[in-house]
Coordinates of C-alpha atoms in Angstrom, one line a residue:
M1 CA 65.0 24.1 14.0
G2 CA 63.3 26.3 12.3
E3 CA 64.1 29.2 13.6
T4 CA 67.8 28.0 13.8
M5 CA 66.7 27.8 9.6
N6 CA 65.2 31.7 10.0
H7 CA 68.8 33.0 11.5
H8 CA 70.9 31.6 8.7
Q9 CA 69.0 32.8 6.0
S10 CA 68.6 36.4 7.1
S11 CA 72.3 35.4 8.0
T12 CA 73.1 35.2 4.3
G13 CA 70.6 37.8 2.6
A14 CA 73.8 40.2 2.0
V15 CA 76.1 37.4 1.0
L16 CA 73.5 36.1 -1.7
K17 CA 73.7 39.2 -3.5
F18 CA 77.3 40.0 -3.4
S19 CA 78.4 35.9 -4.3
F20 CA 76.1 36.3 -7.1
S21 CA 77.7 39.0 -9.5
I22 CA 80.5 38.0 -9.3
N23 CA 82.9 37.7 -12.4
L24 CA 84.1 34.4 -14.0
L25 CA 87.8 35.6 -12.3
L26 CA 87.1 36.6 -8.7
Y27 CA 85.4 33.6 -8.2
T28 CA 88.1 31.6 -9.4
M29 CA 89.9 33.7 -6.8
V30 CA 88.0 32.4 -4.2
V31 CA 87.8 29.3 -4.8
L32 CA 91.5 29.4 -4.8
L33 CA 92.0 30.7 -1.7
T34 CA 89.6 28.4 -0.5
I35 CA 91.5 25.9 -1.8
V36 CA 94.5 27.0 -0.4
S37 CA 92.9 27.9 3.2
T38 CA 91.2 24.9 3.9
G39 CA 94.6 22.0 2.7
T40 CA 91.8 20.7 0.3
P41 CA 92.5 19.0 -2.4
P42 CA 90.5 21.3 -5.4
E43 CA 90.1 17.7 -7.4
Q44 CA 87.5 16.7 -4.3
V45 CA 86.2 20.4 -4.4
V46 CA 82.3 21.0 -6.0
H47 CA 81.8 24.9 -6.3
V48 CA 77.1 25.3 -6.7
I49 CA 76.9 28.8 -7.8
L50 CA 72.9 29.0 -7.6
K51 CA 71.2 32.3 -10.2
L52 CA 69.5 32.9 -8.3
D53 CA 67.4 36.0 -9.7
E54 CA 63.5 37.8 -11.2
E55 CA 64.8 37.7 -15.2
N56 CA 64.5 33.9 -15.0
I57 CA 61.6 32.6 -13.5
P58 CA 61.7 29.7 -13.5
F59 CA 65.0 28.3 -15.7
R60 CA 63.0 26.1 -17.3
K61 CA 59.6 23.7 -15.8
T62 CA 59.0 20.5 -16.5
N63 CA 54.4 19.0 -16.4
N64 CA 54.2 18.4 -13.3
M65 CA 53.9 14.5 -14.5
F66 CA 57.0 15.1 -14.8
L67 CA 58.8 11.6 -13.4
S68 CA 56.0 8.6 -14.7
T69 CA 56.3 4.5 -15.2
A70 CA 55.3 1.8 -17.3
L71 CA 53.7 -1.4 -16.8
D72 CA 54.3 -2.7 -20.4
S73 CA 52.0 -4.7 -22.7
V74 CA 53.9 -8.6 -22.1
L75 CA 52.8 -8.2 -18.7
I76 CA 48.4 -8.5 -20.3
A77 CA 50.1 -10.7 -23.1
H78 CA 51.6 -13.4 -19.9
G79 CA 48.1 -12.9 -18.2
F80 CA 50.0 -10.9 -15.3
Q81 CA 52.3 -13.4 -13.8
N82 CA 52.7 -12.2 -10.5
F83 CA 50.9 -9.4 -10.6
N84 CA 47.4 -9.2 -8.4
M85 CA 46.1 -5.7 -9.6
S86 CA 43.8 -5.7 -7.0
D87 CA 46.5 -6.2 -3.3
P88 CA 46.2 -3.3 -1.3
K89 CA 50.5 -3.2 -1.2
L90 CA 50.5 -2.7 -4.8
V91 CA 48.3 0.3 -4.2
K92 CA 50.6 2.2 -1.8
L93 CA 54.0 1.8 -3.9
M94 CA 52.5 3.1 -6.9
K95 CA 50.6 6.1 -4.5
P96 CA 54.5 7.6 -4.4
L97 CA 55.1 7.8 -7.9
A98 CA 51.4 9.5 -8.3
P99 CA 51.1 12.2 -10.1
G100 CA 51.9 10.7 -12.6
Y101 CA 51.4 8.7 -16.0
L102 CA 51.4 4.7 -16.2
R103 CA 52.1 3.5 -20.0
I104 CA 50.9 0.9 -20.9
G105 CA 52.9 -0.4 -23.5
G106 CA 55.6 -1.3 -25.2
N107 CA 57.2 -3.4 -27.7
M108 CA 54.5 -6.0 -27.6
A109 CA 51.4 -2.9 -27.6
D110 CA 51.7 -3.6 -31.9
R111 CA 50.5 -7.3 -31.1
L112 CA 47.5 -6.8 -28.8
W113 CA 43.6 -6.6 -29.4
F114 CA 40.8 -6.0 -26.8
D115 CA 39.2 -8.5 -26.3
P116 CA 35.2 -7.1 -24.8
S117 CA 33.7 -10.6 -24.8
G118 CA 36.5 -11.8 -23.0
K119 CA 35.4 -15.0 -25.2
F120 CA 38.5 -15.4 -27.3
V121 CA 41.1 -15.0 -24.6
S122 CA 44.8 -15.3 -25.7
K123 CA 47.6 -16.1 -23.8
T124 CA 50.7 -16.7 -24.1
Q125 CA 53.4 -18.1 -21.6
Q126 CA 56.7 -16.9 -25.1
V127 CA 60.2 -15.3 -23.2
I128 CA 60.0 -11.6 -24.3
E129 CA 61.9 -9.0 -23.9
S130 CA 60.0 -5.6 -22.7
D131 CA 61.6 -4.2 -24.8
G132 CA 62.9 -3.9 -28.5
G133 CA 66.5 -4.8 -27.2
A134 CA 68.7 -5.5 -30.4
C135 CA 66.2 -5.9 -32.5
A136 CA 64.5 -2.3 -32.6
N137 CA 68.8 -0.5 -31.1
E138 CA 70.5 -1.5 -33.1
E139 CA 68.2 -2.7 -36.7
I140 CA 68.4 -6.4 -36.4
D141 CA 66.5 -8.5 -38.3
C142 CA 64.6 -10.9 -35.4
D143 CA 61.8 -13.6 -35.9
V144 CA 58.5 -12.0 -36.2
Y145 CA 57.4 -15.3 -34.5
D146 CA 58.4 -14.5 -31.0
R147 CA 55.8 -11.7 -30.6
P148 CA 52.7 -13.0 -31.5
N149 CA 49.5 -11.8 -31.5
F150 CA 47.7 -12.0 -28.1
T151 CA 44.1 -10.9 -26.2
M152 CA 43.3 -8.5 -23.9
T153 CA 39.8 -8.7 -22.2
A154 CA 37.2 -6.0 -20.9
K155 CA 37.9 -7.5 -17.4
E156 CA 42.3 -6.4 -18.0
W157 CA 41.4 -3.2 -18.9
T158 CA 38.7 -2.5 -16.1
Q159 CA 40.8 -3.5 -13.9
L160 CA 43.9 -1.6 -15.2
N161 CA 42.0 1.7 -15.1
S162 CA 40.7 1.1 -11.7
L163 CA 44.3 0.5 -9.7
A164 CA 45.5 3.9 -11.5
K165 CA 42.8 5.4 -10.1
K166 CA 43.3 4.4 -6.9
A167 CA 46.8 5.0 -7.1
G168 CA 46.2 8.3 -8.1
L169 CA 47.9 7.8 -12.4
T170 CA 46.7 8.7 -15.9
I171 CA 47.2 5.4 -17.9
L172 CA 48.8 6.7 -21.5
F173 CA 47.9 3.8 -23.2
D174 CA 49.2 2.8 -27.1
I175 CA 47.6 1.6 -29.2
N176 CA 48.3 -0.9 -32.1
C177 CA 49.1 -0.3 -34.6
L178 CA 50.0 -2.7 -36.7
I179 CA 46.5 -3.7 -37.3
R180 CA 46.3 -3.6 -41.0
F181 CA 44.0 -3.3 -44.4
P182 CA 45.2 -4.9 -47.5
N183 CA 46.6 -0.9 -49.0
G184 CA 48.7 -0.6 -45.6
S185 CA 45.9 2.0 -44.2
W186 CA 45.3 1.7 -40.5
N187 CA 41.9 -0.5 -39.2
S188 CA 41.0 0.9 -37.0
K189 CA 37.9 -1.3 -35.7
N190 CA 39.5 -3.0 -32.8
A191 CA 40.7 0.8 -32.0
E192 CA 37.0 2.0 -31.5
E193 CA 35.8 -0.9 -29.8
L194 CA 38.0 -0.6 -26.6
I195 CA 37.9 3.7 -26.9
K196 CA 34.2 3.9 -26.7
F197 CA 34.2 1.1 -24.2
S198 CA 36.6 3.4 -22.3
A199 CA 34.0 6.3 -22.9
D200 CA 31.3 5.0 -22.4
R201 CA 33.1 3.7 -18.2
N202 CA 34.6 7.1 -17.6
F203 CA 38.6 6.2 -18.3
S204 CA 40.7 8.4 -17.9
I205 CA 43.3 7.9 -20.5
I206 CA 45.3 9.6 -22.6
W207 CA 47.0 7.6 -26.3
Q208 CA 49.6 7.1 -28.4
L209 CA 49.3 5.0 -31.3
G210 CA 52.2 2.1 -32.2
N211 CA 55.5 1.8 -30.6
E212 CA 58.9 2.8 -31.9
P213 CA 57.0 2.4 -35.5
N214 CA 60.5 2.8 -37.5
A215 CA 61.5 -0.5 -36.1
F216 CA 58.6 -2.4 -36.9
R217 CA 60.5 -3.7 -40.3
H218 CA 63.3 -5.5 -38.3
V219 CA 60.8 -7.0 -35.5
F220 CA 57.7 -7.4 -36.8
D221 CA 59.5 -7.8 -40.2
Y222 CA 56.6 -5.0 -41.5
E223 CA 56.8 -1.2 -42.7
V224 CA 54.9 1.4 -42.3
N225 CA 56.2 4.9 -43.8
A226 CA 56.1 7.9 -41.5
T227 CA 54.1 9.4 -43.7
Q228 CA 50.9 7.3 -43.3
L229 CA 51.2 7.2 -39.9
A230 CA 50.6 10.6 -39.0
K231 CA 47.8 9.9 -42.2
D232 CA 46.7 7.3 -38.7
F233 CA 47.2 9.5 -36.4
A234 CA 45.0 12.0 -37.8
K235 CA 42.2 8.9 -38.5
L236 CA 42.9 8.5 -33.8
R237 CA 42.4 11.8 -33.5
S238 CA 39.0 12.3 -35.2
I239 CA 37.5 9.3 -33.6
L240 CA 38.9 9.9 -29.8
N241 CA 37.1 14.0 -30.6
R242 CA 34.0 11.7 -31.3
Y243 CA 33.8 11.3 -27.8
P244 CA 33.2 14.7 -25.1
I245 CA 35.7 12.8 -23.3
Y246 CA 38.3 11.8 -25.5
R247 CA 38.1 15.0 -27.0
K248 CA 40.6 17.3 -25.2
S249 CA 42.7 14.1 -24.0
E250 CA 45.8 14.4 -25.1
L251 CA 47.3 12.1 -28.3
V252 CA 51.9 11.1 -29.0
G253 CA 53.7 10.4 -30.3
P254 CA 55.2 8.5 -32.3
D255 CA 57.8 6.5 -29.6
T256 CA 61.0 6.1 -32.0
T257 CA 64.2 4.8 -30.4
R258 CA 67.0 6.4 -29.5
P259 CA 69.3 9.0 -32.2
I260 CA 71.8 7.5 -33.1
I261 CA 74.0 8.9 -36.0
K262 CA 75.7 6.4 -37.5
R263 CA 72.3 4.7 -37.6
N264 CA 69.8 7.3 -38.5
A265 CA 66.9 5.9 -40.1
S266 CA 65.0 6.7 -36.7
M267 CA 66.1 10.1 -37.0
A268 CA 64.2 10.5 -40.9
Y269 CA 61.5 8.7 -39.9
L270 CA 60.9 11.7 -36.6
H271 CA 61.5 14.3 -39.1
E272 CA 59.0 12.8 -41.5
F273 CA 56.1 12.3 -39.2
L274 CA 56.6 16.0 -37.2
L275 CA 56.4 17.5 -41.1
H276 CA 53.0 16.2 -41.8
G277 CA 51.9 14.5 -38.6
K278 CA 53.3 18.0 -35.5
N279 CA 49.3 19.0 -35.9
V280 CA 47.1 15.9 -34.2
I281 CA 49.7 15.2 -31.6
N282 CA 50.0 17.2 -28.3
A283 CA 53.5 16.3 -27.6
V284 CA 56.9 14.8 -28.9
T285 CA 57.6 11.1 -27.4
W286 CA 60.9 8.3 -28.5
H287 CA 62.5 6.6 -26.1
Q288 CA 66.0 5.8 -24.6
Y289 CA 68.3 3.0 -23.1
Y290 CA 72.5 3.4 -23.4
F291 CA 73.9 0.1 -23.9
N292 CA 72.7 -3.5 -24.1
G293 CA 71.2 -5.6 -21.2
R294 CA 73.3 -8.7 -22.6
N295 CA 76.4 -7.5 -22.1
A296 CA 76.5 -4.5 -20.1
S297 CA 79.9 -4.2 -17.6
I298 CA 79.4 -2.6 -14.3
S299 CA 81.7 0.9 -15.1
Q300 CA 79.3 1.4 -17.5
F301 CA 77.0 2.2 -15.2
L302 CA 79.5 4.0 -13.5
D303 CA 81.2 6.2 -16.7
P304 CA 80.1 10.1 -16.9
E305 CA 81.0 9.7 -20.8
V306 CA 77.8 7.1 -20.7
F307 CA 75.5 10.0 -19.2
N308 CA 75.9 12.4 -21.0
L309 CA 74.9 10.1 -24.0
L310 CA 71.5 11.2 -22.8
Q311 CA 72.4 15.5 -23.2
T312 CA 73.7 14.3 -27.1
Q313 CA 70.8 12.9 -28.2
I314 CA 68.1 15.4 -26.7
G315 CA 70.0 17.5 -28.4
Y316 CA 69.5 15.6 -32.2
I317 CA 66.0 15.4 -30.5
K318 CA 66.0 19.4 -30.9
D319 CA 67.3 19.5 -34.2
I320 CA 65.2 17.2 -35.2
V321 CA 62.3 18.8 -34.2
K322 CA 63.0 22.8 -34.7
S323 CA 63.6 21.5 -38.2
A324 CA 60.1 19.8 -38.2
G325 CA 58.8 23.6 -37.6
A326 CA 57.4 21.6 -34.3
T327 CA 59.2 23.3 -31.6
S328 CA 55.4 24.4 -30.0
K329 CA 55.7 20.9 -28.8
P330 CA 56.6 19.2 -25.8
I331 CA 59.1 17.3 -25.7
W332 CA 58.3 14.1 -23.9
L333 CA 60.1 10.1 -23.7
G334 CA 58.1 8.1 -24.4
E335 CA 59.9 4.9 -22.4
T336 CA 63.5 5.2 -20.9
S337 CA 65.5 3.2 -18.4
S338 CA 69.2 1.7 -18.4
A339 CA 69.7 -0.8 -20.8
Y340 CA 67.6 -2.3 -24.0
G341 CA 67.2 -5.9 -23.4
G342 CA 64.8 -5.3 -19.9
G343 CA 67.6 -5.3 -18.6
A344 CA 71.3 -5.7 -17.0
P345 CA 70.4 -8.4 -14.8
G346 CA 71.5 -7.6 -11.7
L347 CA 72.3 -4.3 -12.2
S348 CA 69.7 -1.8 -14.5
N349 CA 67.9 -3.3 -10.5
S350 CA 70.4 -2.6 -8.2
F351 CA 72.2 0.1 -6.2
V352 CA 74.3 0.7 -9.3
A353 CA 71.6 1.8 -11.2
T354 CA 70.4 4.8 -9.7
F355 CA 73.5 6.7 -10.5
M356 CA 72.4 6.3 -13.7
W357 CA 68.1 6.8 -13.3
L358 CA 69.2 10.1 -10.7
D359 CA 71.3 11.2 -12.7
K360 CA 68.8 11.0 -16.1
L361 CA 66.1 13.0 -14.5
G362 CA 68.5 16.1 -14.3
I363 CA 69.2 15.9 -17.2
A364 CA 66.0 16.3 -18.9
A365 CA 64.1 18.3 -16.3
R366 CA 67.9 21.0 -17.4
N367 CA 67.2 20.4 -21.1
G368 CA 63.7 21.0 -21.1
L369 CA 61.8 17.5 -21.4
D370 CA 58.2 17.5 -20.3
V371 CA 57.4 14.4 -18.9
V372 CA 60.0 10.6 -18.5
V373 CA 58.1 7.9 -18.3
R374 CA 60.4 4.8 -16.9
Q375 CA 60.8 1.7 -18.5
T376 CA 59.3 -0.3 -16.1
L377 CA 57.4 -0.2 -12.6
F378 CA 57.2 -4.0 -12.4
G379 CA 58.8 -7.8 -14.6
S380 CA 62.1 -6.6 -16.6
N381 CA 65.5 -6.6 -15.2
Y382 CA 65.4 -3.0 -15.0
S383 CA 61.8 -3.4 -12.5
L384 CA 60.6 -0.9 -10.1
L385 CA 59.5 -3.8 -7.7
D386 CA 61.1 -6.5 -7.6
E387 CA 58.1 -10.2 -7.8
N388 CA 57.6 -10.1 -4.7
L389 CA 57.0 -5.8 -4.9
Q390 CA 59.2 -5.0 -2.9
P391 CA 61.2 -2.3 -3.4
L392 CA 64.1 -2.3 -5.7
P393 CA 67.1 1.2 -4.9
D394 CA 65.3 3.2 -8.1
W395 CA 61.8 2.4 -6.6
W396 CA 62.8 4.6 -3.3
V397 CA 65.4 7.3 -5.6
S398 CA 62.1 7.8 -7.3
V399 CA 60.1 8.3 -4.6
I400 CA 62.6 10.8 -2.8
Y401 CA 63.2 12.6 -5.9
K402 CA 58.8 13.2 -6.4
R403 CA 58.9 14.4 -2.3
I404 CA 61.0 16.8 -2.6
V405 CA 61.4 18.1 -6.0
D406 CA 59.4 20.2 -7.7
S407 CA 59.2 21.2 -11.4
R408 CA 60.4 24.0 -11.6
V409 CA 64.1 24.3 -12.3
I410 CA 67.0 26.7 -11.2
P411 CA 70.3 27.4 -12.6
C412 CA 73.3 26.1 -10.9
Y413 CA 76.8 26.0 -12.1
P414 CA 79.7 23.9 -10.6
T415 CA 83.2 23.6 -10.8
S416 CA 84.4 20.6 -13.3
S417 CA 84.8 17.6 -12.1
T418 CA 84.1 13.8 -14.1
T419 CA 82.9 12.0 -11.6
V420 CA 80.3 13.6 -9.9
R421 CA 76.9 15.3 -11.0
I422 CA 74.8 18.8 -10.0
Y423 CA 71.6 19.2 -10.8
C424 CA 69.1 22.6 -8.9
H425 CA 65.1 22.8 -9.1
C426 CA 62.8 24.6 -6.3
T427 CA 61.4 22.1 -3.8
K428 CA 58.2 20.9 -3.6
K429 CA 56.1 24.1 -2.7
R430 CA 54.5 22.4 0.9
I431 CA 58.3 20.9 2.9
F432 CA 58.4 19.7 5.7
S433 CA 55.8 21.8 8.4
F434 CA 56.8 25.1 5.8
Y435 CA 54.3 26.1 3.6
S436 CA 57.1 28.0 1.2
P437 CA 59.2 26.6 -1.7
F438 CA 62.8 26.4 -0.8
V439 CA 66.4 24.4 -3.1
V440 CA 67.0 21.9 -3.1
V441 CA 70.6 21.0 -4.7
F442 CA 70.9 17.2 -5.4
G443 CA 73.4 14.9 -7.4
L444 CA 75.5 12.2 -7.5
N445 CA 79.2 10.9 -6.6
V446 CA 80.1 8.2 -8.2
K447 CA 83.5 8.3 -7.4
K448 CA 85.0 5.5 -4.4
S449 CA 86.3 8.6 -2.8
P450 CA 84.2 11.3 -1.1
M451 CA 84.2 14.9 -2.4
Q452 CA 83.3 18.5 -0.7
I453 CA 80.9 20.5 -2.0
K454 CA 80.4 24.4 -1.3
I455 CA 77.8 26.3 -2.0
Q456 CA 78.7 29.7 -3.1
G457 CA 77.8 32.4 -0.5
Y458 CA 75.4 30.2 1.5
Q459 CA 77.2 29.0 4.9
G460 CA 73.9 27.4 7.1
Y461 CA 71.7 24.3 7.8
V462 CA 71.2 22.9 5.7
W463 CA 69.1 18.6 5.1
E464 CA 70.1 16.1 3.4
Y465 CA 68.8 12.4 2.1
S466 CA 72.0 10.7 1.5
L467 CA 71.8 7.9 -0.8
T468 CA 74.4 4.6 -0.1
S469 CA 74.4 1.2 -0.5
K470 CA 75.0 -1.2 2.2
G471 CA 78.2 -3.4 1.4
S472 CA 78.2 -3.6 -2.5
L473 CA 76.9 -1.2 -5.5
V474 CA 74.9 -4.7 -6.9
S475 CA 73.0 -4.2 -3.6
K476 CA 69.5 -4.5 -4.1
D477 CA 68.9 -2.6 -0.7
I478 CA 70.1 1.1 0.3
L479 CA 70.8 3.0 2.4
L480 CA 69.0 7.0 3.7
N481 CA 71.7 8.6 6.1
G482 CA 73.4 5.2 7.1
E483 CA 70.4 2.6 7.8
K484 CA 68.7 0.8 5.6
L485 CA 65.3 1.7 3.2
S486 CA 62.7 -0.6 3.9
L487 CA 58.7 -1.1 3.8
A488 CA 56.3 -2.3 7.3
N489 CA 54.8 -5.2 6.7
D490 CA 51.4 -3.8 4.9
G491 CA 53.0 -1.9 2.6
T492 CA 53.6 1.6 4.4
L493 CA 56.6 3.1 3.4
P494 CA 58.9 4.4 6.4
D495 CA 59.3 8.5 7.4
L496 CA 62.4 9.2 5.3
D497 CA 63.8 11.8 7.2
P498 CA 66.7 13.4 6.4
V499 CA 69.1 15.5 8.9
L500 CA 70.3 18.4 9.4
V501 CA 74.0 19.8 8.4
N502 CA 76.5 22.2 8.2
A503 CA 77.0 23.3 5.1
H504 CA 79.8 25.2 6.0
P505 CA 83.4 25.1 5.2
Y506 CA 81.6 22.4 3.2
L507 CA 79.4 19.8 2.0
Q508 CA 79.9 16.1 1.9
M509 CA 79.2 13.6 -1.2
R510 CA 80.3 10.4 0.1
P511 CA 81.8 8.2 -2.4
Y512 CA 79.5 6.4 -4.3
S513 CA 76.5 8.1 -3.1
L514 CA 73.4 10.1 -3.9
T515 CA 72.9 13.4 -2.0
F516 CA 69.6 15.4 -1.8
W517 CA 70.2 19.1 0.9
I518 CA 67.3 21.1 1.0
I519 CA 68.7 25.5 1.1
P520 CA 66.4 27.2 3.1
L521 CA 66.2 30.2 0.4
H522 CA 63.5 32.0 -0.4
T523 CA 63.7 33.2 -3.6
S524 CA 62.2 35.0 -6.9
S525 CA 63.2 32.0 -8.3
C526 CA 60.5 29.6 -6.1
P527 CA 58.3 31.7 -5.8
I528 CA 54.6 30.6 -3.8

């Protein structure tokens, strides 16, 4: 196979140099001539120009922890029901997501008390959404009694850290922001107990303070203004600096909700916080969901206009960061999934949600976001694993993405298509048996008919990973190149092998599919 690949690489080098330098008019003529000569309807052809040049190496570069995941604090509040932290299978399912952060946070983070003695254990069996739901995202006042205080014991905290370490993940812990003195300032005593306990045991952690503070009034009937929160972050930074292990530990925030022009309270809050707190944080974090899971429809999961909301919202966040003079700070999606309110039942945990998830990863990386924290690994309707620790479709997509896609983003320009989304990166430096990065073109087709993809200037062979559903778009099964993906009984992954296909005259993207193509090109945009 390697000999075939080398032959095609050498034979296309000259063509690539020519094709990347053509102007728009000539490119349009090439497209039209191709359509005429092949008889393929223009709406079924997407041409992709890869821009590989030495002046832009790379176009963007994300954090190597870019795709991260989370365990919601509600899992702790419920006493880790159906979640055995010492289960070897769980570790096997988390390892393929490394390196990455394991965020321990969410709506109930601001109800969590650390109990080092284990003498004051308090849990709840109330049904609690794993995110702020409509309360936070639609600014609806909710009943504060639906979210009671609870404790996390020293034993549970130690088990969480042990789990993360075994899986190769770094914990991002969200400290309770709502333990307050009568004057409104943050009472850090319980946080200091947690930090000291952690430092004494050399736990590797990065930190947050509070979850969606702009929505506290709606969720908890309590307000912490952004200026005060910035002071609280500075206080937390000074506490962390007392411990050598956490002196260089990152502190990120403020984890505001998605920006919405019609209701701009979250945008104003973020701006004010950054004006006063940008010097004490290492990254700007915000949360993003597309719609309410309680009334979501399958059409929303297939609608490119819905996908485009993220692009618009990233633009708003960047404008706020710039106006606050915080452009030196990386931007993270600190919590994100498809639908708020715990996800859409039967949709957020099915194959149809994979389109939105892969598109989010593509848009976020292309726009220079450093980290995307997926809500959540376990629990709720948007989890990566079900209640029996069986992988759901988004888990498989995440694992394949982690295995193939590197942090370096390559500019690529697909011709206009409303139903096909295309993104381009370098591959990981070691792919298959080669120790050399190639180019990966990946994307999705949310159309019920196949689409033809033409990589301009390349006519050789590529490795293909084609992901489709098993019969129904709401199936919880996923197929790789026509074969159902499943774990061995002990949780061991299958081989996840691609197939070799010819890119000439076209690559085919199946109806309602996600595809990764590895193109064996050596380029200065993807240096070793």
